[in-house]
JSON list of N, CA and C in Angstrom, two decimals:
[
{"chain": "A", "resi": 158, "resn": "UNK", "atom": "N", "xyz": [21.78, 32.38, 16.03]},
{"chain": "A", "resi": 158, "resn": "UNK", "atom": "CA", "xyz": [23.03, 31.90, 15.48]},
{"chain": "A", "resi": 158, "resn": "UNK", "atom": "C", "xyz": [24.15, 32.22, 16.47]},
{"chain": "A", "resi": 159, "resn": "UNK", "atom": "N", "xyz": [24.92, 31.15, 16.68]},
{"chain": "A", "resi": 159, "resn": "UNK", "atom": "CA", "xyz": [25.83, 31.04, 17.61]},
{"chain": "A", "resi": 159, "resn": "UNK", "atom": "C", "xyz": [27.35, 31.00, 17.23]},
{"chain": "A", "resi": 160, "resn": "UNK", "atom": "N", "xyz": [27.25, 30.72, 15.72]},
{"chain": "A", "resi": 160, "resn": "UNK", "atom": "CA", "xyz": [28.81, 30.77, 15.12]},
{"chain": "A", "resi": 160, "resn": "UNK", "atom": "C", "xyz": [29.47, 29.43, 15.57]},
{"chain": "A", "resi": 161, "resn": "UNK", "atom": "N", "xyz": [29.35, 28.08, 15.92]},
{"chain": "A", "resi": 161, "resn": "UNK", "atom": "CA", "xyz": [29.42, 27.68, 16.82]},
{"chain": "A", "resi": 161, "resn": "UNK", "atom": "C", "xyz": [30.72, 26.84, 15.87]},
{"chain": "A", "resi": 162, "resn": "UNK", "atom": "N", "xyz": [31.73, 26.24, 15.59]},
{"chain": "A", "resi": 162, "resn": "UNK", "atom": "CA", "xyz": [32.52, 25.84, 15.05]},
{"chain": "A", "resi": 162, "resn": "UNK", "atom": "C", "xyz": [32.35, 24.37, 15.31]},
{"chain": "A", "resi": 163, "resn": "UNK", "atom": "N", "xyz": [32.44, 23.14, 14.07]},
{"chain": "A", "resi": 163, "resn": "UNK", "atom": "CA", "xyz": [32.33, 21.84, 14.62]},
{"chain": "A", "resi": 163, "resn": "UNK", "atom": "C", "xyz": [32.82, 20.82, 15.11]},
{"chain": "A", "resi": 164, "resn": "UNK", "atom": "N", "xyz": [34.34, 22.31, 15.35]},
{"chain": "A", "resi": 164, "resn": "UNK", "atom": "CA", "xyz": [35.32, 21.30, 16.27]},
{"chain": "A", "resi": 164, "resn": "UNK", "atom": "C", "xyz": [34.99, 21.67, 17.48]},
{"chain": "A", "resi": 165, "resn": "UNK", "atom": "N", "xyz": [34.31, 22.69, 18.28]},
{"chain": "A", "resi": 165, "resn": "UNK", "atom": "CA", "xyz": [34.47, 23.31, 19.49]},
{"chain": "A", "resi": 165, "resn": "UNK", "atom": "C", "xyz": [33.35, 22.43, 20.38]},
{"chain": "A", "resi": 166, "resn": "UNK", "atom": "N", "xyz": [33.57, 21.93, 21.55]},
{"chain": "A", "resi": 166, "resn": "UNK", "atom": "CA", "xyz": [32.94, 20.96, 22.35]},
{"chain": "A", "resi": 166, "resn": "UNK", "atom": "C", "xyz": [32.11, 21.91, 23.34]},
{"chain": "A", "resi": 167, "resn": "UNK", "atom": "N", "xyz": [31.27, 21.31, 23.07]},
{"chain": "A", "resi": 167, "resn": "UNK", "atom": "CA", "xyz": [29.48, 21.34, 23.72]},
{"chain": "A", "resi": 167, "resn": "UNK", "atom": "C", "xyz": [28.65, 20.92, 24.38]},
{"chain": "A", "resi": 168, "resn": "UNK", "atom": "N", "xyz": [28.81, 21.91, 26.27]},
{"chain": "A", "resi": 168, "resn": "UNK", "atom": "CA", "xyz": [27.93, 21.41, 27.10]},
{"chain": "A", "resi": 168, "resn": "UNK", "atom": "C", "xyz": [26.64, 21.93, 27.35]},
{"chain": "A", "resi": 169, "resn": "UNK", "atom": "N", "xyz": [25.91, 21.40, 27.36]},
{"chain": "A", "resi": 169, "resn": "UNK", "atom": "CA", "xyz": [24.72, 21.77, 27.92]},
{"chain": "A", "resi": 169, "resn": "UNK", "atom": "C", "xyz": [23.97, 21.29, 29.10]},
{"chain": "A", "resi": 170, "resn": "UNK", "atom": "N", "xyz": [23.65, 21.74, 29.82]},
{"chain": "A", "resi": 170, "resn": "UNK", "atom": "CA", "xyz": [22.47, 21.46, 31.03]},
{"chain": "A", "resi": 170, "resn": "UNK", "atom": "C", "xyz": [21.18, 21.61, 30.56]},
{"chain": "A", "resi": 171, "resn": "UNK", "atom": "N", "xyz": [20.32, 20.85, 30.79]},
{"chain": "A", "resi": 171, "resn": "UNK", "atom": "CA", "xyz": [18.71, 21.04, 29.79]},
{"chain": "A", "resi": 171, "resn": "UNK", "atom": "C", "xyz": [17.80, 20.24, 31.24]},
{"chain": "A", "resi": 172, "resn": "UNK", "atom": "N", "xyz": [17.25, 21.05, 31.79]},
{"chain": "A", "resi": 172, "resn": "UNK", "atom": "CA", "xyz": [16.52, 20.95, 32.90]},
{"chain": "A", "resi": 172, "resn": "UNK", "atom": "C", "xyz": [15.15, 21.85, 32.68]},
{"chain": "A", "resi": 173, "resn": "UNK", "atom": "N", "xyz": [14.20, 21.09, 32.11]},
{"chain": "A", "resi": 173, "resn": "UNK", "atom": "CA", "xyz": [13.01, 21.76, 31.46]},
{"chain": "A", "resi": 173, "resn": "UNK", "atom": "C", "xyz": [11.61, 21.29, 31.72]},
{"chain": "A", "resi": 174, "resn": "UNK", "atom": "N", "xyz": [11.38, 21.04, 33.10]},
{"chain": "A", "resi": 174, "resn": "UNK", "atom": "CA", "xyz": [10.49, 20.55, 33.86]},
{"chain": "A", "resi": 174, "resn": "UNK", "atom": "C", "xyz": [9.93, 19.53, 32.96]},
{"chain": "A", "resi": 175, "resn": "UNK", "atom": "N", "xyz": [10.50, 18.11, 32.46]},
{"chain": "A", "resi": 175, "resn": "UNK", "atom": "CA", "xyz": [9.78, 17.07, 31.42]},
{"chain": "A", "resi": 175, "resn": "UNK", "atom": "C", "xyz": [9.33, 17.43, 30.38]},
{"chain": "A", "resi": 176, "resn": "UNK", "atom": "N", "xyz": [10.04, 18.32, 30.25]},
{"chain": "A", "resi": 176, "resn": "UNK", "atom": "CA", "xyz": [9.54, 19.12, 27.95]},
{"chain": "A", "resi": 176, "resn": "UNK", "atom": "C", "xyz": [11.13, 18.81, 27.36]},
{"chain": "A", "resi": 177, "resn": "UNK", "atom": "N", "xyz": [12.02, 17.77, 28.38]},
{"chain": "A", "resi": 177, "resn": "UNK", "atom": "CA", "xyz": [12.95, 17.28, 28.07]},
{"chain": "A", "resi": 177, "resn": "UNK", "atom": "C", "xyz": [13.31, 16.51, 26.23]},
{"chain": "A", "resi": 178, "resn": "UNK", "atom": "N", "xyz": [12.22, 15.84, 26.54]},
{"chain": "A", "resi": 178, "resn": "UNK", "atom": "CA", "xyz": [11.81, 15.19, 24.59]},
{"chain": "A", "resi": 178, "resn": "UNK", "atom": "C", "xyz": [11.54, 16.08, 23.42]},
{"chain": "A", "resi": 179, "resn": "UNK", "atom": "N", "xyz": [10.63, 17.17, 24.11]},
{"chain": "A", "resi": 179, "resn": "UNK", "atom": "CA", "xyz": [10.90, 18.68, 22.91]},
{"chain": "A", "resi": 179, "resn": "UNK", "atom": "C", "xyz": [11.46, 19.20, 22.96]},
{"chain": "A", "resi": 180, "resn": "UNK", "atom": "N", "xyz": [12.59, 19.70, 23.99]},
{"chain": "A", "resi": 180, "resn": "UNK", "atom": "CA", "xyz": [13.15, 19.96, 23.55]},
{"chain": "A", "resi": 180, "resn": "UNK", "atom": "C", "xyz": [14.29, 19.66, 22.45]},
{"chain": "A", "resi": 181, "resn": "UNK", "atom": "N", "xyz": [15.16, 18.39, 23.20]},
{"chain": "A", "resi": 181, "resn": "UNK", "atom": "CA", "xyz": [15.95, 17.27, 22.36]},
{"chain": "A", "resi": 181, "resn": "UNK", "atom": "C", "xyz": [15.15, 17.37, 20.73]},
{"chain": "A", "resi": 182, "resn": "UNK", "atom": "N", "xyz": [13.81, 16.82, 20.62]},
{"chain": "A", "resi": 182, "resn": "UNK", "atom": "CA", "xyz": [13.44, 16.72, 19.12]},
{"chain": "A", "resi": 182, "resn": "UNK", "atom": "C", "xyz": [13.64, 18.12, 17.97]},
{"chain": "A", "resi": 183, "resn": "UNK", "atom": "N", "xyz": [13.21, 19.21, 19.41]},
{"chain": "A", "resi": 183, "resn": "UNK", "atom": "CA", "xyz": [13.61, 20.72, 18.89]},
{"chain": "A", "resi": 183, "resn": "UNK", "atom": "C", "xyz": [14.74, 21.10, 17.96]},
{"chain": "A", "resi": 184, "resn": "UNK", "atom": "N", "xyz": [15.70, 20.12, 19.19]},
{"chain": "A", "resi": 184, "resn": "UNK", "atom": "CA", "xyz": [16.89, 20.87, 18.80]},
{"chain": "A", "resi": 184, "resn": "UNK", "atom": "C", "xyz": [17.97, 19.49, 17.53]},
{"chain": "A", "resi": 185, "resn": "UNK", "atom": "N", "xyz": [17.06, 19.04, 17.06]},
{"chain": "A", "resi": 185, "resn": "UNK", "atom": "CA", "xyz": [17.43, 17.81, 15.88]},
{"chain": "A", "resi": 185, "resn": "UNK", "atom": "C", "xyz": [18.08, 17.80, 15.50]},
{"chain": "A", "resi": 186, "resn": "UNK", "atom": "N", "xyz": [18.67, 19.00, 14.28]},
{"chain": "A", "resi": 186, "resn": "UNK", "atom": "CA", "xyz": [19.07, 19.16, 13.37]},
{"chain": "A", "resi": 186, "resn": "UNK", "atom": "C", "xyz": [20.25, 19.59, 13.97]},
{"chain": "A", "resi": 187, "resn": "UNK", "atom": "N", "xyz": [20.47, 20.99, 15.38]},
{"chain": "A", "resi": 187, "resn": "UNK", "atom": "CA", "xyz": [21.89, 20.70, 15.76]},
{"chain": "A", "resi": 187, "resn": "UNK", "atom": "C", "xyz": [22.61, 19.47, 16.46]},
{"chain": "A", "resi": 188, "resn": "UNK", "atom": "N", "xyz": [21.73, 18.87, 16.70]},
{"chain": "A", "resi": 188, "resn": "UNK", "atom": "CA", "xyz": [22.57, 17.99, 17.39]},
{"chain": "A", "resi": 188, "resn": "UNK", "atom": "C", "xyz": [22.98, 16.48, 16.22]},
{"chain": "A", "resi": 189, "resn": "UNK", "atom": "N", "xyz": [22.12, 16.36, 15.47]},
{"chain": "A", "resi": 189, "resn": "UNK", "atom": "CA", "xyz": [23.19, 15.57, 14.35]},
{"chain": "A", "resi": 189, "resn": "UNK", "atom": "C", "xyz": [23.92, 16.18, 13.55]},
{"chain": "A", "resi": 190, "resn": "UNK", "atom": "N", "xyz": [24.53, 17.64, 13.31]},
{"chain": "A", "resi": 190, "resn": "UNK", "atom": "CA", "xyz": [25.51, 18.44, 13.08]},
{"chain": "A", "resi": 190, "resn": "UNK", "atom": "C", "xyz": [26.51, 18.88, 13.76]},
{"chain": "A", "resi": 191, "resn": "UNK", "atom": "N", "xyz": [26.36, 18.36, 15.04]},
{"chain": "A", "resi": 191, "resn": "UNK", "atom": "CA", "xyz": [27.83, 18.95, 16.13]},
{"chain": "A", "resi": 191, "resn": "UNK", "atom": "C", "xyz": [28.47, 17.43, 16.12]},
{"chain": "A", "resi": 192, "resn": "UNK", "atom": "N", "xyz": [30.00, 17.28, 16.34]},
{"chain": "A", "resi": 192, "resn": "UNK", "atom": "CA", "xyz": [30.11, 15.79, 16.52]},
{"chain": "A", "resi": 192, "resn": "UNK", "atom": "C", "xyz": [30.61, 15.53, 18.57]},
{"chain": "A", "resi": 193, "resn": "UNK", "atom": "N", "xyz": [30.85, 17.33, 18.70]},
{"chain": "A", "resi": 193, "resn": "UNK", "atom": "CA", "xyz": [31.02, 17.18, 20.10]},
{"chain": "A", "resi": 193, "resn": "UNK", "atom": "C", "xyz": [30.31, 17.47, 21.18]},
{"chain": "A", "resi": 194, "resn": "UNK", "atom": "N", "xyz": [29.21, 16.60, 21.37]},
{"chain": "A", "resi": 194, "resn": "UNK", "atom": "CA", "xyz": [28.04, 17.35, 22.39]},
{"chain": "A", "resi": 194, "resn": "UNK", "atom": "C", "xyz": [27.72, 16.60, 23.11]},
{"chain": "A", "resi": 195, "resn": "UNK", "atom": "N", "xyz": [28.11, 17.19, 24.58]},
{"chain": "A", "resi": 195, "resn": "UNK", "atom": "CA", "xyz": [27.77, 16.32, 26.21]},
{"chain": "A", "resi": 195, "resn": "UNK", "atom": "C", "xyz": [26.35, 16.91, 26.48]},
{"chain": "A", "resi": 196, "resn": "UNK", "atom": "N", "xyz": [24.92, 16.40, 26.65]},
{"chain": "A", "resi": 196, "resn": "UNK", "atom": "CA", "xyz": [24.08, 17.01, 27.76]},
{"chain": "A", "resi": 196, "resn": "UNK", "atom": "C", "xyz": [23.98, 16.43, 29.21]},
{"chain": "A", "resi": 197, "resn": "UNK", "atom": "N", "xyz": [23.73, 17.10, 30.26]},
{"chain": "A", "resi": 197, "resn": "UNK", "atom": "CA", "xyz": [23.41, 17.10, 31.19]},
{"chain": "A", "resi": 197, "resn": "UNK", "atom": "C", "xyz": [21.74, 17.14, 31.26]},
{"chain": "A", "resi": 198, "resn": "UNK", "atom": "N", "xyz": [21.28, 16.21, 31.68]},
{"chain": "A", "resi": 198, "resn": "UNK", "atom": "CA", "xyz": [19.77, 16.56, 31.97]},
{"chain": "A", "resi": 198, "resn": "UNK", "atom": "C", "xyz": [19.03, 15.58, 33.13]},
{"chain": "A", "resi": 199, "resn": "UNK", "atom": "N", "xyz": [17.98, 16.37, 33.71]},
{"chain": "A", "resi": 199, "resn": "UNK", "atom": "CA", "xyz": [16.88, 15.90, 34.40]},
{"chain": "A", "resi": 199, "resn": "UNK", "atom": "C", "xyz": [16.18, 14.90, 34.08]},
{"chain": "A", "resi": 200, "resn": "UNK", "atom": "N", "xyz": [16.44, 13.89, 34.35]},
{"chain": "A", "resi": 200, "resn": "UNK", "atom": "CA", "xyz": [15.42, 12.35, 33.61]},
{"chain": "A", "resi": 200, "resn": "UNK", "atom": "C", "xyz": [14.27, 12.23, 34.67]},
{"chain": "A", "resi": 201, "resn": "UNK", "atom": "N", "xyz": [14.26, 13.12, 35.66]},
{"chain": "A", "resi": 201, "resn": "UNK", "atom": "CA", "xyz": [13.17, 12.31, 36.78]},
{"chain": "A", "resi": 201, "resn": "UNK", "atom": "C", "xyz": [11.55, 12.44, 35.90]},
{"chain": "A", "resi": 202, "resn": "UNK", "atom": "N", "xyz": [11.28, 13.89, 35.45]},
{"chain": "A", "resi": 202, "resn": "UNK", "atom": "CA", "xyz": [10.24, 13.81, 34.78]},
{"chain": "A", "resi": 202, "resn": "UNK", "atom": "C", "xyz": [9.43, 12.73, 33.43]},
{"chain": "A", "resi": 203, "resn": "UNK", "atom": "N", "xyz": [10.76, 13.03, 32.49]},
{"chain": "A", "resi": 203, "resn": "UNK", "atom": "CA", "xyz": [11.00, 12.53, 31.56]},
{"chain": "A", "resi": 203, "resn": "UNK", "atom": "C", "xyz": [10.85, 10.82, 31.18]},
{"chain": "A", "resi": 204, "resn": "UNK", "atom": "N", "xyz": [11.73, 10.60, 32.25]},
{"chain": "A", "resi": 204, "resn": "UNK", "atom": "CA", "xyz": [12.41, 9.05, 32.27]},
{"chain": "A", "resi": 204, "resn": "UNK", "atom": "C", "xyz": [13.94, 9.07, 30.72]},
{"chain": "A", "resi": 205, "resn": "UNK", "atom": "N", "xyz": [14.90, 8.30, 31.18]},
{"chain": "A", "resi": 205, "resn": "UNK", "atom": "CA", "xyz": [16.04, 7.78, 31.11]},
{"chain": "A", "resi": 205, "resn": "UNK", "atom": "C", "xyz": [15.82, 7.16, 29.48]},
{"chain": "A", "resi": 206, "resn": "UNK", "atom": "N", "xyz": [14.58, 6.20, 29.65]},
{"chain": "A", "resi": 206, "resn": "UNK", "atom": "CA", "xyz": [14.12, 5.53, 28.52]},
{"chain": "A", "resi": 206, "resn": "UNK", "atom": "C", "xyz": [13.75, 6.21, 26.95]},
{"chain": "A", "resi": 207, "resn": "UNK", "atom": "N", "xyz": [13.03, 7.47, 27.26]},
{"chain": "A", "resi": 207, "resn": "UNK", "atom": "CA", "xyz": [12.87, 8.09, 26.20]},
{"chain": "A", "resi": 207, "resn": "UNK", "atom": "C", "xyz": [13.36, 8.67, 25.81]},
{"chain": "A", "resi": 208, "resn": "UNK", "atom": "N", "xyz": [14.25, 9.80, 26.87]},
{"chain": "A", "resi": 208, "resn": "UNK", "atom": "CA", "xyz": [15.69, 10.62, 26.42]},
{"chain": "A", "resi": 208, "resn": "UNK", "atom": "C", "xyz": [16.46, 9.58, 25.23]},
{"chain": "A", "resi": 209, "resn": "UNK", "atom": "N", "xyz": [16.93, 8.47, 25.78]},
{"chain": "A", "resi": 209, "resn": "UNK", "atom": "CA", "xyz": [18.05, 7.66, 25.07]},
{"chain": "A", "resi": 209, "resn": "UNK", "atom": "C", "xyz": [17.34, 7.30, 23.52]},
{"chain": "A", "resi": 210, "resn": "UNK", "atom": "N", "xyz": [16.29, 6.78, 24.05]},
{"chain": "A", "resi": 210, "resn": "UNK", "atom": "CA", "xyz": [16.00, 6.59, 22.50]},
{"chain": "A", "resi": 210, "resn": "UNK", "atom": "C", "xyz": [15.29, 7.61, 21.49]},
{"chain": "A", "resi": 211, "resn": "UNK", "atom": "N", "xyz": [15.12, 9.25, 21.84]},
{"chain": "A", "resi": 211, "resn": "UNK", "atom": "CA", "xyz": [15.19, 10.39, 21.20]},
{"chain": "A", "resi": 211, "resn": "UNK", "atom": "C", "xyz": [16.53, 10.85, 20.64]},
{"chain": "A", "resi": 212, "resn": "UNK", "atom": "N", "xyz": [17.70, 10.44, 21.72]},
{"chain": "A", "resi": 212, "resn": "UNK", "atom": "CA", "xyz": [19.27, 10.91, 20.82]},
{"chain": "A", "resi": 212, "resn": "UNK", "atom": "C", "xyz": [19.68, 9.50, 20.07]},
{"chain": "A", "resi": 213, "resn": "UNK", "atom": "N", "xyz": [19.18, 8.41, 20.52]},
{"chain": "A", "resi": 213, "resn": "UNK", "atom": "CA", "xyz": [19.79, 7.73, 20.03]},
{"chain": "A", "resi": 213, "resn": "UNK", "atom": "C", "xyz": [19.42, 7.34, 18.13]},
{"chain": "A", "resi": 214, "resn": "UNK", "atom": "N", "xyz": [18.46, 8.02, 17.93]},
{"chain": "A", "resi": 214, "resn": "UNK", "atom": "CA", "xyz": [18.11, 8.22, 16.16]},
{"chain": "A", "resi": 214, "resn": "UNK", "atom": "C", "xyz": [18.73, 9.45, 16.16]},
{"chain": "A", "resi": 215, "resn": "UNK", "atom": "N", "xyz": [19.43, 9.96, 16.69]},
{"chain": "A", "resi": 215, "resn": "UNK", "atom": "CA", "xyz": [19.68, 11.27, 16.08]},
{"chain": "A", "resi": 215, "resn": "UNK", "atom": "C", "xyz": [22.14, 11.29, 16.01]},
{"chain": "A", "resi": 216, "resn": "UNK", "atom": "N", "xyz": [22.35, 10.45, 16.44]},
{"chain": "A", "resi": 216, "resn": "UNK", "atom": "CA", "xyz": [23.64, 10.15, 16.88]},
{"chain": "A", "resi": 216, "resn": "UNK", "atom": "C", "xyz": [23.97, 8.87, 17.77]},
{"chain": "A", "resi": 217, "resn": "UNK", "atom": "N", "xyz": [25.52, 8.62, 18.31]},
{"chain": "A", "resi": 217, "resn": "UNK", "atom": "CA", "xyz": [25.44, 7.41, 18.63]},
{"chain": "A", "resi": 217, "resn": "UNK", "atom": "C", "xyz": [26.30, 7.95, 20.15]},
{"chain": "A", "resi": 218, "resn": "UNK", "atom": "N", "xyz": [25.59, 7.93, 21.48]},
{"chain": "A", "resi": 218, "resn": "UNK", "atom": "CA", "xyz": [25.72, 8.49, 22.58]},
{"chain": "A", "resi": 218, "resn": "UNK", "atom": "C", "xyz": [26.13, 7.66, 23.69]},
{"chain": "A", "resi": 219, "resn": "UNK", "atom": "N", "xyz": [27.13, 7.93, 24.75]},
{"chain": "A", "resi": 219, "resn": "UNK", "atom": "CA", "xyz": [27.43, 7.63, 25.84]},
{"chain": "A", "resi": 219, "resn": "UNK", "atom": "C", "xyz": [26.52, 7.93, 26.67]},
{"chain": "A", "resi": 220, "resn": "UNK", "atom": "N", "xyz": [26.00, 6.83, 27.75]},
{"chain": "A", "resi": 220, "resn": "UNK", "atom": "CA", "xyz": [25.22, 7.80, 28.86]},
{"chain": "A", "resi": 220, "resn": "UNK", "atom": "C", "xyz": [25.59, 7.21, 30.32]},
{"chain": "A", "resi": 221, "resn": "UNK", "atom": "N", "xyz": [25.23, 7.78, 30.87]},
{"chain": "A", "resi": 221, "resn": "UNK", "atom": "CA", "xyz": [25.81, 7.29, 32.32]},
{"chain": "A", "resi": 221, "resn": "UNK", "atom": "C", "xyz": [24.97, 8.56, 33.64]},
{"chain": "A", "resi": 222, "resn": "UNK", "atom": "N", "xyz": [24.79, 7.94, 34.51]},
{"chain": "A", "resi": 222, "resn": "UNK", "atom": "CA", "xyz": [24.30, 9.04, 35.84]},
{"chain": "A", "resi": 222, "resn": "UNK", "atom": "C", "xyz": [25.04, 10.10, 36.55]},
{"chain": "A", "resi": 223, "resn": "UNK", "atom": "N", "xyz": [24.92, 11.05, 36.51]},
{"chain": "A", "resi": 223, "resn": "UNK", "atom": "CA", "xyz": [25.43, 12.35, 36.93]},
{"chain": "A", "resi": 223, "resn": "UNK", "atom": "C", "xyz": [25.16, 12.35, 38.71]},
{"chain": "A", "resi": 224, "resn": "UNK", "atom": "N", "xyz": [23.94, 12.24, 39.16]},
{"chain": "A", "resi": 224, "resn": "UNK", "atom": "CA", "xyz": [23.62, 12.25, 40.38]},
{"chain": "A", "resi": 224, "resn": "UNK", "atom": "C", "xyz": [22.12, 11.42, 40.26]},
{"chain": "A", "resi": 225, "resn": "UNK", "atom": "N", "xyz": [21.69, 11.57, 41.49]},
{"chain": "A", "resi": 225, "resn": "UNK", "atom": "CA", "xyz": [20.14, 10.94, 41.77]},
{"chain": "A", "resi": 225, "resn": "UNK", "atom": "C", "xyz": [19.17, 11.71, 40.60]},
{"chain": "A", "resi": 226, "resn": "UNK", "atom": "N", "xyz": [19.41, 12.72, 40.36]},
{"chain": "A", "resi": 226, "resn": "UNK", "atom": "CA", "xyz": [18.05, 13.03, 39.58]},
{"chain": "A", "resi": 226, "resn": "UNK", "atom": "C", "xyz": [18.95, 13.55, 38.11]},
{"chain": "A", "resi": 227, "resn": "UNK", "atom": "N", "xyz": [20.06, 13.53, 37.29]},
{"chain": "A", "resi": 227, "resn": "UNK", "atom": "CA", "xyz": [20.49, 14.39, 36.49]},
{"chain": "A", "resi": 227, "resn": "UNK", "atom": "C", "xyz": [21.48, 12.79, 35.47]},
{"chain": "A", "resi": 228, "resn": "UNK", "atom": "N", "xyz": [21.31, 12.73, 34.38]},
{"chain": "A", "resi": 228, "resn": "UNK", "atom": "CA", "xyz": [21.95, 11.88, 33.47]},
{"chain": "A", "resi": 228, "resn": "UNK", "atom": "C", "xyz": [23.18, 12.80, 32.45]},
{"chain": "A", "resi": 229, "resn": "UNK", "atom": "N", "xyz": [24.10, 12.20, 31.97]},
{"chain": "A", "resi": 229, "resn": "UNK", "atom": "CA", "xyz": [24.69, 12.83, 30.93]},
{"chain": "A", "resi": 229, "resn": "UNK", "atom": "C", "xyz": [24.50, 11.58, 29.53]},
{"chain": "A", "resi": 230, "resn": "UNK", "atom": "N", "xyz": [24.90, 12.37, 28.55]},
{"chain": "A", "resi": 230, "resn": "UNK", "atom": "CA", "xyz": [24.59, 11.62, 27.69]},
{"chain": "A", "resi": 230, "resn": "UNK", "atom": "C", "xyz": [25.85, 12.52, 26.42]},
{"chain": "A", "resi": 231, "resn": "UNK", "atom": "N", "xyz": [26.77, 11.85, 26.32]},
{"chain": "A", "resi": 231, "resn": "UNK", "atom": "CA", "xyz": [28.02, 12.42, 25.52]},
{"chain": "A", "resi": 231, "resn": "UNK", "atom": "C", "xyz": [28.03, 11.68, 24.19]},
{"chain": "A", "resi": 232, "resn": "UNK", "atom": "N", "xyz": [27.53, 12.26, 23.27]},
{"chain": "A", "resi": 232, "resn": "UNK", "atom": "CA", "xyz": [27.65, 11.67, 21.48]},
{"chain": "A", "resi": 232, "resn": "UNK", "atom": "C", "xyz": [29.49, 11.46, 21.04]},
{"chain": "A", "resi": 233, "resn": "UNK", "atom": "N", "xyz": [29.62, 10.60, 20.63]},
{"chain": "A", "resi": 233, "resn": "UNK", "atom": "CA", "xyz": [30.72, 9.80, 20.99]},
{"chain": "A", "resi": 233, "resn": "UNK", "atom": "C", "xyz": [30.90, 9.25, 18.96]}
]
């Protein structure tokens, strides 16, 4: 428990050698309870494709490329 307030805005970096999807599914329940949450993550393992459509049942997300190997994805 983090105390985390659901106005207070939320970054994360999630670089988890392609356990990218369990984690995201892991973390479910906070992330359709925060309304302010940017991740940063590693798509090379993963792919781009499954990230988006793991947040995208879970909230309704911005995404866009960070660098060659790193995506953000900001629930909006």
């Amino acid at each position: 428990k983090f105390n985390i307030g659901k106005d207070e805005h939320i970054l994360f970096k999630l670089d988890v050698e392609g356990m990218e999807a369990e984690a995201l599914q892991g973390s479910a329940n906070f992330i359709r309870q925060y309304p302010h949450i940017t991740y940063i993550l590693e798509e090379k393992f993963t792919g781009k494709t499954l990230i988006q459509s793991i947040l995208d049942k879970l909230g309704t997300f911005e995404y866009g490329m960070v660098d060659k190997l790193n995506m953000y994805a900001r629930k909006v």
